[in-house]
């Protein structure tokens, strides 16, 4: 309970800080608001026969040199290189639980994970994220994400390759080993390439 409250407090602090700093640097900040109606399939055999669950999600978008809001994620920049190619961020993100609505109160419903993120920006369009996340019950997972943001005037399109450590573990126990090994090799290769670039271009310690 304390950790859940801590995650909510961090999120509220980030939002309050964002609003205050937005007033001071409105010309250089990027911001926006949106709303999403999310519908997901319930992967369980429920007593009431519910097959889907829906959630209304208000979202905010804001970015400056210190904090950011990106839909269902909020964060604070801990460290950036001078060229802004490498970032280390503290983040929190909503996690949705796909169970019937009348059962969500009993298990806590949708919640928030929090953790640390390393982001490597290849260019203004493409970036790679490696994240270590946890929840209020100390259940850890890792995210690896290659994402591109394509801009077509008023239309933005996100392309994403997203791997979650727990999902890969489950897939390994099925027969889809070839595709899984390809994904794992791709994630490992990208991670090794990013770490090589980071240690070469941005040494942590200098003597």
Coordinates of N, CA and C in Angstrom, one line a residue:
X1 N 0.8 -1.2 0.0 CA 0.0 0.0 0.0 C 0.9 1.3 0.0
X2 N 2.0 1.2 0.8 CA 2.8 2.4 0.9 C 3.5 2.6 -0.5
X3 N 3.9 1.6 -1.2 CA 4.6 1.7 -2.5 C 3.6 2.2 -3.5
X4 N 2.3 1.7 -3.4 CA 1.3 2.2 -4.4 C 1.1 3.7 -4.2
X5 N 1.0 4.1 -2.9 CA 0.8 5.5 -2.6 C 2.0 6.3 -3.1
X6 N 3.2 5.7 -2.9 CA 4.4 6.4 -3.4 C 4.4 6.7 -4.9
X7 N 3.9 5.6 -5.6 CA 3.9 5.8 -7.1 C 2.9 6.9 -7.5
X8 N 1.7 6.9 -6.8 CA 0.7 7.9 -7.1 C 1.3 9.3 -6.7
X9 N 2.0 9.4 -5.6 CA 2.5 10.7 -5.2 C 3.6 11.2 -6.2
X10 N 4.4 10.2 -6.7 CA 5.4 10.6 -7.7 C 4.7 11.2 -8.9
X11 N 3.6 10.5 -9.4 CA 2.9 10.9 -10.5 C 2.3 12.3 -10.3
X12 N 1.7 12.5 -9.1 CA 1.0 13.8 -8.8 C 2.1 14.9 -8.8
X13 N 3.3 14.6 -8.2 CA 4.3 15.6 -8.1 C 4.8 16.0 -9.5
X14 N 4.9 15.0 -10.4 CA 5.4 15.2 -11.8 C 4.4 16.1 -12.5
X15 N 3.1 15.8 -12.3 CA 2.1 16.6 -13.0 C 2.1 18.1 -12.5
X16 N 2.2 18.2 -11.1 CA 2.2 19.6 -10.6 C 3.5 20.4 -11.0
X17 N 4.6 19.7 -11.1 CA 5.8 20.3 -11.5 C 5.7 20.7 -13.0
X18 N 5.1 19.8 -13.8 CA 4.9 20.1 -15.2 C 4.1 21.3 -15.4
X19 N 3.0 21.5 -14.7 CA 2.1 22.6 -14.8 C 2.8 23.9 -14.5
X20 N 3.6 23.9 -13.4 CA 4.3 25.1 -12.9 C 5.4 25.5 -13.9
X21 N 6.1 24.5 -14.4 CA 7.2 24.8 -15.3 C 6.7 25.1 -16.7
X22 N 5.5 24.6 -17.0 CA 4.9 25.0 -18.3 C 4.5 26.5 -18.4
X23 N 4.1 27.0 -17.3 CA 3.8 28.5 -17.3 C 5.0 29.3 -17.5
X24 N 6.2 28.8 -17.0 CA 7.4 29.6 -17.1 C 8.1 29.4 -18.5
X25 N 7.9 28.2 -19.1 CA 8.5 28.0 -20.4 C 7.5 27.5 -21.4
X26 N 6.4 28.2 -21.6 CA 5.3 27.7 -22.4 C 5.7 27.7 -23.9
X27 N 6.6 28.6 -24.3 CA 7.0 28.7 -25.7 C 7.9 27.5 -26.1
X28 N 8.7 27.0 -25.2 CA 9.6 25.9 -25.6 C 9.0 24.5 -25.2
X29 N 8.0 24.4 -24.5 CA 7.4 23.1 -24.1 C 6.4 22.6 -25.1
X30 N 6.3 21.3 -25.2 CA 5.3 20.6 -26.0 C 4.2 20.0 -25.1
X31 N 3.0 20.3 -25.4 CA 1.9 19.7 -24.6 C 0.7 19.4 -25.4
X32 N -0.2 18.6 -24.8 CA -1.5 18.3 -25.4 C -2.3 17.5 -24.5
X33 N -3.6 17.3 -24.9 CA -4.5 16.4 -24.1 C -5.2 15.5 -25.1
X34 N -5.7 14.4 -24.6 CA -6.4 13.4 -25.4 C -7.2 12.5 -24.5
X35 N -8.0 11.7 -25.1 CA -8.8 10.7 -24.4 C -8.9 9.4 -25.3
X36 N -8.9 8.3 -24.6 CA -8.9 7.0 -25.3 C -9.9 6.1 -24.7
X37 N -10.6 5.4 -25.5 CA -11.5 4.3 -25.0 C -10.9 3.0 -25.3
X38 N -10.4 2.3 -24.3 CA -9.7 1.0 -24.5 C -10.6 -0.2 -24.2
X39 N -10.6 -1.1 -25.1 CA -11.4 -2.4 -25.0 C -10.4 -3.6 -25.2
X40 N -10.4 -4.5 -24.2 CA -9.5 -5.6 -24.3 C -10.3 -6.9 -24.0
X41 N -9.8 -8.0 -24.6 CA -10.4 -9.3 -24.4 C -9.9 -9.8 -23.0
X42 N -10.9 -10.5 -22.3 CA -10.6 -11.1 -21.1 C -10.1 -12.6 -21.3
X43 N -8.9 -12.9 -21.0 CA -8.3 -14.2 -21.3 C -8.7 -15.3 -20.3
X44 N -9.7 -15.1 -19.5 CA -10.1 -16.1 -18.5 C -11.6 -16.5 -18.7
X45 N -11.9 -17.7 -18.1 CA -13.2 -18.2 -18.1 C -13.9 -17.6 -16.9
X46 N -14.8 -16.6 -17.2 CA -15.4 -15.9 -16.1 C -16.8 -16.5 -15.8
X47 N -17.2 -16.3 -14.5 CA -18.5 -16.8 -14.1 C -19.7 -16.1 -14.9
X48 N -19.5 -14.8 -15.1 CA -20.6 -14.1 -15.7 C -20.6 -14.2 -17.3
X49 N -19.5 -14.8 -17.8 CA -19.4 -14.9 -19.2 C -18.9 -13.7 -19.9
X50 N -18.3 -12.7 -19.2 CA -17.8 -11.5 -19.8 C -16.6 -11.9 -20.7
X51 N -16.6 -11.3 -21.9 CA -15.5 -11.6 -22.8 C -14.6 -10.4 -23.0
X52 N -15.1 -9.2 -22.7 CA -14.3 -8.0 -22.9 C -14.4 -7.0 -21.7
X53 N -13.5 -6.1 -21.5 CA -13.6 -5.1 -20.5 C -13.1 -3.8 -21.1
X54 N -13.7 -2.7 -20.8 CA -13.4 -1.4 -21.4 C -13.0 -0.4 -20.3
X55 N -12.2 0.5 -20.7 CA -11.7 1.6 -19.8 C -11.6 2.9 -20.5
X56 N -12.1 4.0 -19.9 CA -11.9 5.3 -20.4 C -10.7 5.9 -19.8
X57 N -9.8 6.4 -20.7 CA -8.5 6.9 -20.2 C -8.2 8.3 -20.7
X58 N -8.3 9.3 -19.8 CA -7.9 10.6 -20.1 C -6.3 10.7 -20.1
X59 N -5.8 11.3 -21.1 CA -4.3 11.4 -21.3 C -3.8 12.8 -21.4
X60 N -2.6 13.0 -20.9 CA -2.0 14.3 -21.1 C -0.6 14.1 -21.7
X61 N -0.2 15.1 -22.5 CA 1.2 15.1 -23.1 C 1.9 16.4 -22.8
X62 N 3.1 16.2 -22.3 CA 3.9 17.4 -22.0 C 5.4 17.0 -22.0
X63 N 6.2 17.9 -22.4 CA 7.6 17.6 -22.4 C 8.5 18.9 -22.3
X64 N 9.4 18.9 -21.4 CA 10.4 19.9 -21.4 C 11.8 19.3 -21.0
X65 N 12.7 20.0 -20.5 CA 14.0 19.5 -20.2 C 14.1 18.8 -18.9
X66 N 13.0 18.8 -18.1 CA 13.0 18.2 -16.7 C 12.1 17.0 -16.6
X67 N 10.8 17.2 -17.0 CA 9.8 16.1 -16.8 C 9.0 15.9 -18.1
X68 N 8.2 14.8 -18.2 CA 7.4 14.6 -19.3 C 6.2 13.8 -19.0
X69 N 5.1 14.0 -19.7 CA 3.9 13.2 -19.6 C 3.7 12.7 -21.0
X70 N 3.5 11.4 -21.2 CA 3.3 10.8 -22.5 C 2.1 9.8 -22.4
X71 N 0.9 10.3 -22.4 CA -0.3 9.4 -22.3 C -0.4 8.7 -21.0
X72 N -0.1 7.4 -21.0 CA -0.2 6.6 -19.8 C 1.1 6.6 -19.0
X73 N 2.1 7.3 -19.4 CA 3.4 7.3 -18.8 C 3.8 8.7 -18.4
X74 N 4.4 8.8 -17.2 CA 5.0 10.1 -16.7 C 6.4 9.8 -16.3
X75 N 7.3 10.8 -16.3 CA 8.7 10.6 -15.9 C 9.4 11.9 -15.7
X76 N 10.6 11.7 -15.1 CA 11.5 12.8 -14.8 C 12.9 12.4 -15.4
X77 N 13.5 13.4 -16.1 CA 14.8 13.1 -16.6 C 15.9 13.2 -15.5
X78 N 16.6 12.1 -15.3 CA 17.6 12.0 -14.3 C 19.0 12.5 -14.8
X79 N 19.2 12.1 -16.1 CA 20.5 12.4 -16.7 C 20.4 12.4 -18.2
X80 N 21.0 13.4 -18.8 CA 21.1 13.5 -20.3 C 22.5 13.9 -20.7
X81 N 23.0 13.3 -21.8 CA 24.2 13.7 -22.3 C 24.0 15.1 -23.0
X82 N 25.1 15.7 -23.3 CA 25.0 17.1 -23.9 C 24.3 17.0 -25.3
X83 N 24.5 16.0 -26.0 CA 23.9 15.8 -27.3 C 22.5 15.2 -27.3
X84 N 22.0 14.9 -26.0 CA 20.7 14.4 -25.8 C 20.4 13.0 -26.5
X85 N 21.5 12.3 -26.8 CA 21.4 11.0 -27.4 C 21.1 9.9 -26.4
X86 N 21.7 10.1 -25.2 CA 21.5 9.1 -24.1 C 20.7 9.7 -23.0
X87 N 19.7 9.0 -22.5 CA 18.9 9.5 -21.3 C 18.7 8.4 -20.3
X88 N 18.7 8.9 -19.0 CA 18.3 8.0 -17.9 C 17.1 8.7 -17.2
X89 N 16.0 8.0 -17.1 CA 14.7 8.6 -16.6 C 14.1 7.7 -15.5
X90 N 13.4 8.4 -14.6 CA 12.6 7.7 -13.6 C 11.2 7.8 -14.2
X91 N 10.5 6.7 -14.3 CA 9.2 6.7 -14.9 C 8.1 5.9 -14.1
X92 N 6.9 6.2 -14.4 CA 5.7 5.4 -13.9 C 4.7 5.3 -15.0
X93 N 4.1 4.1 -15.1 CA 3.2 3.8 -16.3 C 2.0 3.0 -15.8
X94 N 0.8 3.4 -16.3 CA -0.4 2.6 -16.0 C -0.3 1.2 -16.5
X95 N -0.8 0.3 -15.7 CA -0.9 -1.1 -16.2 C -2.3 -1.6 -16.0
X96 N -2.9 -2.1 -17.1 CA -4.3 -2.5 -17.1 C -4.4 -4.0 -16.8
X97 N -5.5 -4.3 -16.0 CA -5.8 -5.6 -15.6 C -7.1 -6.0 -16.4
X98 N -6.9 -7.0 -17.2 CA -8.1 -7.4 -18.1 C -8.9 -8.5 -17.4
X99 N -9.7 -8.1 -16.4 CA -10.6 -8.9 -15.8 C -12.0 -8.2 -15.7
X100 N -13.1 -8.9 -15.4 CA -14.4 -8.2 -15.4 C -14.4 -7.1 -14.4
X101 N -15.2 -6.0 -14.7 CA -15.2 -4.8 -13.9 C -15.6 -5.1 -12.5
X102 N -16.6 -6.0 -12.3 CA -17.1 -6.2 -10.9 C -16.0 -7.0 -10.1
X103 N -15.0 -7.5 -10.7 CA -13.9 -8.2 -9.9 C -12.7 -7.3 -9.7
X104 N -12.7 -6.1 -10.4 CA -11.4 -5.3 -10.3 C -11.2 -4.7 -8.9
X105 N -12.3 -4.3 -8.3 CA -12.2 -3.7 -6.9 C -11.6 -4.7 -6.0
X106 N -11.9 -6.0 -6.1 CA -11.3 -7.0 -5.2 C -9.8 -7.2 -5.3
X107 N -9.3 -7.0 -6.5 CA -7.9 -7.2 -6.8 C -7.1 -5.9 -7.0
X108 N -7.8 -4.8 -6.9 CA -7.1 -3.5 -7.0 C -7.3 -2.8 -8.3
X109 N -7.8 -3.5 -9.3 CA -8.1 -2.8 -10.6 C -6.8 -2.4 -11.3
X110 N -6.9 -1.5 -12.2 CA -5.8 -0.9 -13.0 C -4.8 -0.2 -12.0
X111 N -3.6 -0.4 -12.2 CA -2.6 0.2 -11.2 C -1.4 0.8 -12.0
X112 N -0.4 1.1 -11.3 CA 0.8 1.8 -12.0 C 2.1 1.1 -11.6
X113 N 2.9 0.8 -12.6 CA 4.3 0.3 -12.3 C 5.2 1.5 -12.3
X114 N 6.4 1.4 -11.7 CA 7.3 2.4 -11.7 C 8.7 1.8 -11.8
X115 N 9.7 2.6 -12.2 CA 11.0 2.1 -12.4 C 12.0 3.0 -13.1
X116 N 13.0 2.5 -13.7 CA 14.0 3.3 -14.4 C 14.1 2.9 -15.8
X117 N 14.4 3.9 -16.6 CA 14.4 3.7 -18.1 C 15.7 4.3 -18.7
X118 N 16.3 3.5 -19.5 CA 17.4 4.0 -20.3 C 17.0 4.2 -21.8
X119 N 17.1 5.4 -22.3 CA 16.7 5.7 -23.7 C 17.9 6.1 -24.5
X120 N 18.0 5.5 -25.7 CA 19.1 5.9 -26.6 C 18.4 6.4 -27.9
X121 N 18.6 7.6 -28.2 CA 18.0 8.2 -29.4 C 18.9 8.1 -30.6
X122 N 18.5 7.3 -31.6 CA 19.3 7.1 -32.8 C 19.3 8.4 -33.6
X123 N 18.1 9.0 -33.7 CA 17.9 10.2 -34.4 C 16.6 10.8 -33.9
X124 N 16.1 11.9 -34.5 CA 14.8 12.5 -34.0 C 13.6 11.6 -34.2
X125 N 13.7 10.6 -35.0 CA 12.6 9.7 -35.3 C 12.6 8.4 -34.5
X126 N 13.7 7.8 -34.4 CA 13.8 6.4 -33.8 C 14.6 6.5 -32.4
X127 N 14.1 5.7 -31.5 CA 14.8 5.5 -30.2 C 14.6 4.1 -29.7
X128 N 15.5 3.7 -28.7 CA 15.5 2.4 -28.1 C 15.4 2.6 -26.6
X129 N 14.4 1.9 -26.0 CA 14.2 1.9 -24.5 C 14.5 0.6 -23.9
X130 N 15.2 0.6 -22.7 CA 15.4 -0.6 -21.9 C 14.9 -0.1 -20.5
X131 N 13.9 -0.9 -19.9 CA 13.3 -0.5 -18.7 C 13.3 -1.6 -17.7
X132 N 13.5 -1.3 -16.4 CA 13.3 -2.2 -15.3 C 12.2 -1.7 -14.4
X133 N 11.1 -2.4 -14.3 CA 9.9 -1.9 -13.7 C 9.5 -2.8 -12.5
X134 N 8.7 -2.3 -11.6 CA 8.2 -3.1 -10.5 C 6.8 -2.5 -10.1
X135 N 6.1 -3.2 -9.3 CA 4.8 -2.7 -8.8 C 4.8 -2.7 -7.3
X136 N 3.7 -2.5 -6.7 CA 3.6 -2.4 -5.2 C 3.9 -3.6 -4.5
X137 N 3.9 -4.8 -5.2 CA 4.2 -6.1 -4.6 C 5.6 -6.6 -4.9
X138 N 6.4 -5.7 -5.4 CA 7.8 -6.1 -5.8 C 7.9 -7.2 -6.8
X139 N 7.0 -7.1 -7.8 CA 7.0 -8.0 -8.9 C 7.7 -7.3 -10.1
X140 N 8.9 -7.8 -10.5 CA 9.7 -7.1 -11.4 C 9.5 -7.6 -12.8
X141 N 9.7 -6.7 -13.8 CA 9.7 -7.1 -15.2 C 10.5 -6.1 -16.0
X142 N 11.0 -6.5 -17.1 CA 11.8 -5.7 -18.0 C 11.1 -5.4 -19.3
X143 N 11.2 -4.2 -19.9 CA 10.7 -3.9 -21.2 C 11.8 -3.5 -22.1
X144 N 11.8 -4.0 -23.3 CA 12.7 -3.6 -24.4 C 11.9 -3.1 -25.6
X145 N 12.1 -1.9 -26.0 CA 11.3 -1.3 -27.0 C 12.1 -0.5 -28.0
X146 N 11.8 -0.8 -29.3 CA 12.4 0.0 -30.4 C 11.2 0.7 -31.0
X147 N 11.2 2.0 -31.1 CA 10.1 2.8 -31.4 C 10.5 4.0 -32.4
X148 N 9.6 4.2 -33.4 CA 9.8 5.3 -34.3 C 8.5 6.1 -34.3
X149 N 8.7 7.4 -34.4 CA 7.6 8.4 -34.4 C 7.6 9.1 -35.8
X150 N 6.7 8.7 -36.7 CA 6.7 9.3 -38.0 C 5.6 10.4 -38.1
X151 N 6.0 11.5 -38.6 CA 5.2 12.8 -38.7 C 4.8 13.0 -40.1
X152 N 3.4 13.0 -40.3 CA 2.8 13.4 -41.5 C 1.9 14.6 -41.4
X153 N 2.5 15.7 -41.1 CA 1.7 16.9 -40.9 C 1.0 16.8 -39.6
X154 N -0.4 16.8 -39.6 CA -1.2 16.7 -38.4 C -1.3 15.3 -37.9
X155 N -0.8 14.3 -38.6 CA -0.9 12.9 -38.3 C 0.4 12.4 -37.8
X156 N 0.5 11.7 -36.6 CA 1.7 11.1 -36.1 C 1.4 9.6 -36.0
X157 N 2.4 8.8 -36.5 CA 2.2 7.3 -36.5 C 3.4 6.8 -35.7
X158 N 3.1 5.9 -34.7 CA 4.1 5.2 -34.0 C 4.3 3.8 -34.4
X159 N 5.6 3.4 -34.7 CA 5.9 2.1 -35.1 C 6.7 1.5 -33.9
X160 N 6.4 0.3 -33.4 CA 7.0 -0.2 -32.2 C 7.2 -1.7 -32.2
X161 N 8.4 -2.1 -31.8 CA 8.7 -3.5 -31.5 C 8.9 -3.6 -30.0
X162 N 8.1 -4.3 -29.3 CA 8.0 -4.2 -27.8 C 8.1 -5.7 -27.3
X163 N 9.1 -5.9 -26.4 CA 9.3 -7.2 -25.8 C 9.3 -7.1 -24.3
X164 N 8.5 -7.9 -23.6 CA 8.5 -7.9 -22.2 C 9.1 -9.2 -21.7
X165 N 9.9 -9.2 -20.6 CA 10.6 -10.3 -20.2 C 9.7 -11.5 -19.8
X166 N 8.6 -11.2 -19.1 CA 7.7 -12.3 -18.6 C 7.0 -12.9 -19.8
X167 N 6.6 -12.1 -20.8 CA 6.0 -12.7 -22.0 C 6.9 -13.6 -22.8
X168 N 8.2 -13.2 -22.9 CA 9.2 -14.1 -23.6 C 9.3 -15.4 -22.8
X169 N 9.3 -15.4 -21.5 CA 9.4 -16.6 -20.7 C 8.3 -17.6 -21.0
X170 N 7.1 -17.0 -21.1 CA 5.9 -17.8 -21.4 C 6.0 -18.4 -22.8
X171 N 6.4 -17.5 -23.8 CA 6.4 -18.0 -25.2 C 7.5 -19.1 -25.3
X172 N 8.5 -19.1 -24.6 CA 9.6 -20.1 -24.7 C 9.0 -21.5 -24.3
X173 N 8.0 -21.6 -23.6 CA 7.4 -22.9 -23.2 C 6.4 -23.4 -24.2
X174 N 6.2 -22.7 -25.3 CA 5.3 -23.1 -26.3 C 6.1 -23.6 -27.5
X175 N 5.5 -23.9 -28.6 CA 6.2 -24.5 -29.8 C 6.7 -23.4 -30.7
X176 N 6.5 -22.1 -30.4 CA 6.9 -21.0 -31.3 C 8.3 -20.6 -30.9
X177 N 9.3 -21.6 -30.9 CA 10.6 -21.3 -30.4 C 11.4 -20.5 -31.5
X178 N 11.2 -20.8 -32.7 CA 12.0 -20.1 -33.8 C 11.7 -18.6 -33.8
X179 N 10.4 -18.2 -33.8 CA 10.1 -16.8 -33.8 C 10.6 -16.1 -32.5
X180 N 10.4 -16.9 -31.4 CA 10.9 -16.3 -30.1 C 12.4 -16.1 -30.0
X181 N 13.1 -17.1 -30.5 CA 14.6 -16.9 -30.6 C 15.0 -15.8 -31.4
X182 N 14.3 -15.5 -32.5 CA 14.6 -14.4 -33.4 C 14.4 -13.1 -32.7
X183 N 13.3 -13.0 -31.9 CA 13.0 -11.8 -31.2 C 14.0 -11.6 -30.1
X184 N 14.4 -12.6 -29.4 CA 15.4 -12.5 -28.3 C 16.7 -12.1 -28.9
X185 N 17.1 -12.7 -30.0 CA 18.4 -12.3 -30.6 C 18.4 -10.9 -31.1
X186 N 17.3 -10.4 -31.6 CA 17.2 -9.0 -32.0 C 17.3 -8.1 -30.9
X187 N 16.6 -8.4 -29.8 CA 16.6 -7.6 -28.6 C 18.0 -7.5 -28.0
X188 N 18.7 -8.7 -27.9 CA 20.0 -8.8 -27.4 C 21.0 -8.0 -28.3
X189 N 20.9 -8.2 -29.6 CA 21.8 -7.5 -30.5 C 21.6 -6.0 -30.4
X190 N 20.4 -5.5 -30.3 CA 20.2 -4.0 -30.2 C 20.7 -3.5 -28.9
X191 N 20.5 -4.3 -27.8 CA 21.0 -3.9 -26.5 C 22.5 -3.8 -26.5
X192 N 23.2 -4.8 -27.0 CA 24.6 -4.9 -27.1 C 25.2 -3.7 -27.9
X193 N 24.5 -3.4 -29.1 CA 24.9 -2.4 -29.9 C 24.8 -1.0 -29.2
X194 N 23.7 -0.8 -28.5 CA 23.5 0.5 -27.8 C 24.5 0.6 -26.7
X195 N 24.8 -0.5 -25.9 CA 25.7 -0.4 -24.9 C 27.1 -0.1 -25.4
X196 N 27.5 -0.7 -26.5 CA 28.8 -0.4 -27.1 C 28.9 1.1 -27.6
X197 N 27.8 1.6 -28.2 CA 27.8 3.0 -28.6 C 27.9 3.9 -27.3
X198 N 27.2 3.5 -26.3 CA 27.2 4.3 -25.1 C 28.5 4.4 -24.4
X199 N 29.2 3.2 -24.3 CA 30.5 3.2 -23.6 C 31.6 3.8 -24.4
X200 N 31.4 3.8 -25.8 CA 32.4 4.4 -26.6 C 32.2 5.9 -26.7
X201 N 31.0 6.3 -26.9 CA 30.7 7.8 -27.1 C 30.5 8.6 -25.9
X202 N 30.0 7.9 -24.8 CA 29.7 8.6 -23.5 C 30.3 7.7 -22.4
X203 N 31.6 7.7 -22.2 CA 32.2 7.0 -21.0 C 31.7 7.5 -19.7
X204 N 31.3 6.5 -18.8 CA 30.8 6.9 -17.5 C 31.8 7.6 -16.7
X205 N 33.1 7.1 -16.7 CA 34.1 7.6 -15.9 C 35.3 8.1 -16.8
X206 N 35.9 9.2 -16.5 CA 37.1 9.6 -17.2 C 38.2 9.9 -16.2
X207 N 39.4 9.7 -16.7 CA 40.5 9.8 -15.8 C 41.5 10.8 -16.4

